[in-house]
C-alpha atoms as one frame of an Amber mdcrd trajectory, in Angstrom:
protein
 290.509 208.807  46.779 292.517 205.979  45.238 290.492 203.378  43.354 291.229
 199.810  42.321 290.531 199.272  38.627 291.481 196.218  36.576 291.853 196.695
  32.807 291.877 193.604  30.586 293.184 193.885  26.999 292.981 190.844  24.719
 294.222 190.076  21.207 292.528 186.993  19.809 292.580 185.578  16.305 289.394
 183.847  15.188 289.210 181.774  11.965 286.165 181.765   9.655 283.240 182.101
  12.070 279.957 183.838  12.816 280.208 184.495  16.542 277.491 187.131  16.795
 274.816 187.588  14.131 272.733 190.620  13.184 269.064 190.481  12.180 269.980
 189.195   8.698 272.180 186.367   9.974 275.449 188.073   8.994 278.323 188.603
  11.439 278.009 191.968  13.162 280.320 194.743  11.950 281.185 198.353  12.765
 282.971 201.189  10.986 286.036 202.372  12.912 288.974 204.348  11.601 287.120
 204.777   8.319 286.935 201.056   7.494 284.574 198.211   8.294 285.590 195.945
  11.163 284.343 192.632  12.466 282.426 193.162  15.716 281.222 190.973  18.581
 278.785 192.724  20.902 279.540 193.159  24.579 276.314 191.325  25.416 277.477
 188.236  23.529 280.789 188.068  25.392 279.189 188.833  28.762 276.805 185.941
  28.174 279.731 183.669  27.303 281.550 184.807  30.457 278.509 184.075  32.615
 278.234 180.631  31.051 281.900 179.996  31.890 281.099 180.686  35.558 279.182
 177.392  35.658 282.535 175.586  35.701 284.382 178.135  37.839 282.055 178.853
  40.768 279.755 177.076  43.182 276.080 177.253  42.050 275.328 178.971  45.364
 277.496 181.899  44.211 275.511 182.387  41.000 272.133 183.798  40.062 269.402
 183.124  37.542 268.032 185.650  35.031 264.528 184.845  33.849 260.979 186.097
  33.456 259.732 182.834  34.992 260.683 183.977  38.492 257.490 182.715  40.112
 258.188 179.222  38.822 261.816 179.360  39.982 260.840 180.659  43.429 258.049
 178.072  43.721 260.638 175.334  43.252 262.636 176.770  46.156 259.494 176.937
  48.292 258.560 173.293  47.719 262.178 172.257  48.296 262.020 173.882  51.742
 258.423 172.858  52.494 257.474 169.719  50.496 254.006 169.592  52.085 252.886
 172.642  50.108 251.097 171.718  46.846 252.538 173.054  43.597 249.755 175.548
  42.835 249.941 176.944  46.379 253.711 177.356  46.057 253.309 179.244  42.773
 250.730 181.586  44.320 253.031 182.253  47.289 255.933 182.852  44.944 254.047
 185.352  42.790 252.895 187.428  45.771 256.302 187.374  47.448 258.173 188.301
  44.271 255.757 191.161  43.592 256.356 192.523  47.096 260.133 192.187  46.752
 260.463 193.818  43.340 257.341 195.957  42.967 256.670 194.242  39.635 253.497
 192.648  38.402 253.791 188.888  38.359 250.966 187.530  36.236 250.240 185.091
  33.435 250.626 186.745  29.997 247.248 187.038  28.261 248.467 185.318  25.116
 249.524 182.298  27.161 246.175 182.210  28.972 244.311 182.240  25.646 246.621
 179.607  24.155 246.146 177.301  27.158 242.354 177.665  26.958 242.319 176.781
  23.261 244.419 173.692  23.884 242.488 172.698  26.995 245.651 172.860  29.088
 246.104 174.143  32.668 246.903 177.811  33.084 250.697 178.361  32.910 252.544
 179.918  35.854 252.738 183.714  36.126 255.743 185.648  34.828 257.346 189.047
  35.203 257.083 191.433  32.258 260.882 191.602  31.942 263.920 189.544  32.949
 264.642 189.347  36.674 268.154 188.612  37.926 268.295 187.096  41.427 270.936
 185.199  43.362 270.468 181.694  44.720 270.667 183.069  48.271 268.040 185.723
  47.541 265.688 183.094  46.153 266.217 180.901  49.210 265.551 183.864  51.506
 262.364 184.833  49.680 261.210 181.201  49.766 261.625 181.111  53.551 259.691
 184.370  53.861 256.866 183.030  51.678 256.603 179.896  53.812 256.457 182.051
  56.942 253.410 183.839  55.556 251.862 180.837  53.805 248.639 180.911  55.830
 247.583 184.224  54.267 250.384 185.618  52.134 248.512 188.744  51.011 247.739
 189.835  54.560 251.247 188.853  55.640 252.850 191.095  53.014 250.501 193.995
  53.751 252.434 194.473  56.974 255.041 197.156  56.357 257.832 195.301  58.117
 257.257 192.102  56.081 257.233 193.957  52.767 260.441 195.708  53.830 261.966
 192.316  54.654 261.110 191.061  51.164 262.872 194.038  49.580 265.856 193.691
  51.877 266.261 190.019  50.940 266.142 190.911  47.233 268.767 193.617  47.722
 271.376 191.774  49.787 273.725 188.805  49.407 274.102 189.336  45.665 275.574
 186.555  43.574 278.896 187.010  41.797 277.282 187.442  38.374 274.779 190.022
  39.648 277.567 191.921  41.419 279.702 191.891  38.265 277.146 192.624  35.561
 274.463 194.452  37.539 270.715 194.329  37.165 267.841 196.695  36.492 264.467
 196.349  38.203 262.278 198.836  36.366 259.583 198.949  39.041 261.979 199.285
  42.017 264.993 201.379  41.113 266.117 201.273  44.749 267.119 197.614  44.367
 268.970 198.100  41.095 272.608 196.965  41.090 275.216 199.013  39.213 277.570
 196.748  37.261 281.144 196.444  38.503 282.338 195.100  35.138 282.229 196.902
  31.810 282.787 194.960  28.590 283.452 196.704  25.280 282.328 195.508  21.867
 285.203 193.508  20.434 286.370 194.781  17.037 288.915 193.553  14.532 292.240
 195.403  14.431 292.055 195.411  10.636 289.559 195.877   7.822 287.148 192.998
   7.240 284.653 192.054   4.554 282.010 189.447   5.289 281.971 186.403   3.014
 279.343 183.787   2.179 279.735 180.029   2.189 277.510 178.171  -0.274 276.882
 174.680   1.071 274.998 171.566   0.064 273.823 168.545   2.023 273.534 165.070
   0.551 270.512 162.830   1.134 271.924 159.539   2.449 269.036 157.606   0.877
 269.266 159.319  -2.480 268.844 156.932  -5.408 271.648 156.899  -7.974 269.365
 158.052 -10.747 268.224 161.092  -8.745 270.480 164.131  -9.085 270.841 167.256
  -6.961 271.461 167.989  -3.320 269.092 167.242  -0.487 269.506 170.797   0.786
 271.390 173.928  -0.276 271.986 177.219   1.461 274.441 179.949   2.397 275.972
 181.083   5.675 277.884 184.332   6.158 281.201 184.463   7.996 284.397 186.421
   8.493 287.776 185.882  10.150 289.614 188.428  12.248 292.175 189.323  14.862
 290.048 190.946  17.555 290.855 193.516  20.215 288.763 192.800  23.293 288.576
 195.029  26.358 286.956 194.902  29.777 287.258 197.006  32.926 286.476 195.851
  36.458 285.822 198.313  39.281 286.976 196.288  42.281 285.641 198.790  44.813
 282.146 198.606  43.352 282.406 194.839  43.211 283.242 194.798  46.924 280.259
 197.042  47.697 277.929 194.884  45.592 279.054 191.668  47.246 278.952 193.068
  50.763 281.310 192.258  53.590 281.440 188.509  53.111 279.201 185.551  52.477
 280.474 183.289  55.223 281.680 184.029  58.732 284.652 181.666  58.373 286.269
 183.447  55.408 288.223 186.736  55.223 286.259 189.797  54.163 288.268 190.054
  50.944 287.785 186.422  49.881 284.456 186.865  48.011 285.992 189.740  46.031
 289.147 187.763  45.236 287.038 184.803  44.112 284.852 187.009  41.910 287.876
 188.750  40.342 289.526 185.424  39.500 286.285 184.043  38.034 285.731 187.145
  35.915 289.276 187.172  34.545 289.278 183.438  33.821 285.779 183.502  32.313
 286.298 186.593  30.159 289.718 185.544  28.865 288.899 181.927  28.012 285.233
 182.116  26.949 283.894 182.295  23.413 280.380 183.159  22.162 278.759 180.057
  20.676 277.200 181.528  17.520 277.454 178.990  14.661 280.140 177.108  16.575
 278.958 173.729  15.236 279.345 175.063  11.705 282.803 176.581  12.098 284.419
 174.945  15.142 286.193 178.223  15.931 287.610 177.169  19.308 290.564 179.520
  19.796 292.180 181.074  22.862 293.746 184.549  22.993 297.251 185.008  21.674
 297.839 187.856  24.106 296.322 189.198  27.326 297.516 192.351  29.092 296.073
 193.047  32.551 296.771 196.327  34.317 295.888 197.505  37.822 295.084 201.208
  37.994 294.261 203.669  40.757 292.349 206.390  38.912 290.181 205.301  35.970
 289.892 202.598  33.302 291.806 203.094  30.038 290.999 201.244  26.818 293.731
 200.989  24.189 291.375 200.542  21.236 292.749 203.749  19.667 295.924 201.783
  18.934 293.939 200.301  16.040 292.177 203.423  14.773 294.668 203.052  11.932
 293.884 199.550  10.624 296.671 197.005  10.971 298.123 195.866   7.652 299.866
 192.493   7.163 303.655 192.750   7.259 305.230 191.499   4.017 308.015 189.652
   5.813 305.817 188.319   8.635 302.262 187.956   7.342 299.082 188.046   9.356
 297.823 190.833  11.606 298.990 189.711  15.043 302.563 191.006  14.704 301.405
 194.434  13.524 298.703 194.557  16.214 301.295 193.879  18.915 303.563 196.546
  17.451 300.829 199.178  17.338 299.582 198.294  20.818 303.014 198.692  22.422
 303.566 202.044  20.703 300.137 203.364  21.704 300.429 202.272  25.344 303.802
 203.951  25.619 302.492 207.202  24.119 299.324 207.296  26.254 300.998 206.477
  29.543 303.806 208.965  28.911 301.472 211.787  27.865 299.042 211.330  30.749
 301.574 210.044  33.309 299.369 207.038  34.068 301.739 204.090  33.923 300.146
 200.919  35.224 301.585 199.409  38.368 301.523 196.493  38.360 300.844 194.942
  34.937 300.988 191.366  33.648 301.260 189.852  30.175 300.098 186.431  29.038
 301.237 185.814  25.476 301.717 183.038  22.931 304.168 182.873  20.005 306.833
 185.041  18.435 304.356 187.500  16.920 303.461 188.799  20.404 307.026 188.879
  21.771 307.236 192.659  21.891 304.231 192.783  24.265 306.531 191.515  27.010
 307.664 195.093  27.685 304.181 195.955  28.980 304.402 193.878  32.151 305.547
 190.734  33.910 305.076 187.656  31.722 302.881 184.984  33.335 300.778 181.924
  32.558 296.997 181.978  33.041 297.200 180.471  36.525 300.022 182.865  37.388
 297.944 185.793  36.150 294.964 184.803  38.306 297.158 184.389  41.373 299.049
 187.657  40.848 295.937 189.760  40.287 294.142 188.070  43.177 297.055 188.791
  45.519 297.324 192.414  44.368 293.586 192.992  44.829 293.626 191.456  48.315
 296.604 193.621  49.299 294.906 196.803  48.094 291.594 196.008  49.782 293.322
 195.202  53.062 295.146 198.526  52.797 291.819 200.319  52.478 290.143 198.450
  55.352
């Protein structure tokens, strides 16, 4: 059966920066092709993409990921039924969330002991791991909790009410849940398989981390006093990164369901989610040490392909590290050259040419990438991919 897969390939040059730190505070790295590369973890860029959604989507289309689910749900309960006192709302929330997810929702012992020592009220209960729920799921669970407010434990003992709680938690997923999935350890039947896969970004060339020794001056330092007010070091590197993501549009459609509103076409939620993912992934940047380095760049090149069989990453184009060209300088020209050659070889050997494909590029160094697809701007890219996805989904309906 034909599938609808979107591959996103990005070349992005980042100046001295520390986008994603390891446990020692140094930029993350990886060995690939026998040399050390700069690396930014997939989790860091997925987080940045989700943050970008705040400016791209309605809050009602997004979810919240937190261990403080009882507190979040209690806020929804009191918003719908202001007459319920706060402690009652929290108790309702904890019982309802436990029924919906099968997880224990209780106050951590360390927090109970800390509150007792400080003479403070007991904090609200939490889940033992992060829960990822959509705004619509939270609203639905809040309404269910209010329905059983008189005796929530007895209410949820009824098989049909417990089933309703699970059904609410497993339907009307938000865009971010549908894209990135979720795991509920205590109720695998309401897990959501991610529609989007994001690779670790790596530099197309060899990289060595460097250290910046810095000092800070005390503004009130007397003239006769010498020395800095503070000294330290911060590690950094600079790199031209290859970034890759794959989006399974069919799984995204299944995760989102058949539509969120009766007045919109069935394909509209999918189109909206695809556009948000592309825009967010392409334009976002992890915020590690951003105040120190101000590394606010955008990609020099983006290649988006629509495939019918399986995703294909082109990272092997850079298994041989890119070397600066003597007459050009930098790594972007060589990266573009190697990428074009690799794509041609792969697609010819496996007979998997992309149809259609689009290229967003900046500058002369990326000029040769134009052979990989139709050249577009960012808005043109979003429109073209959205139209192609809608056409394919309508053909499968």
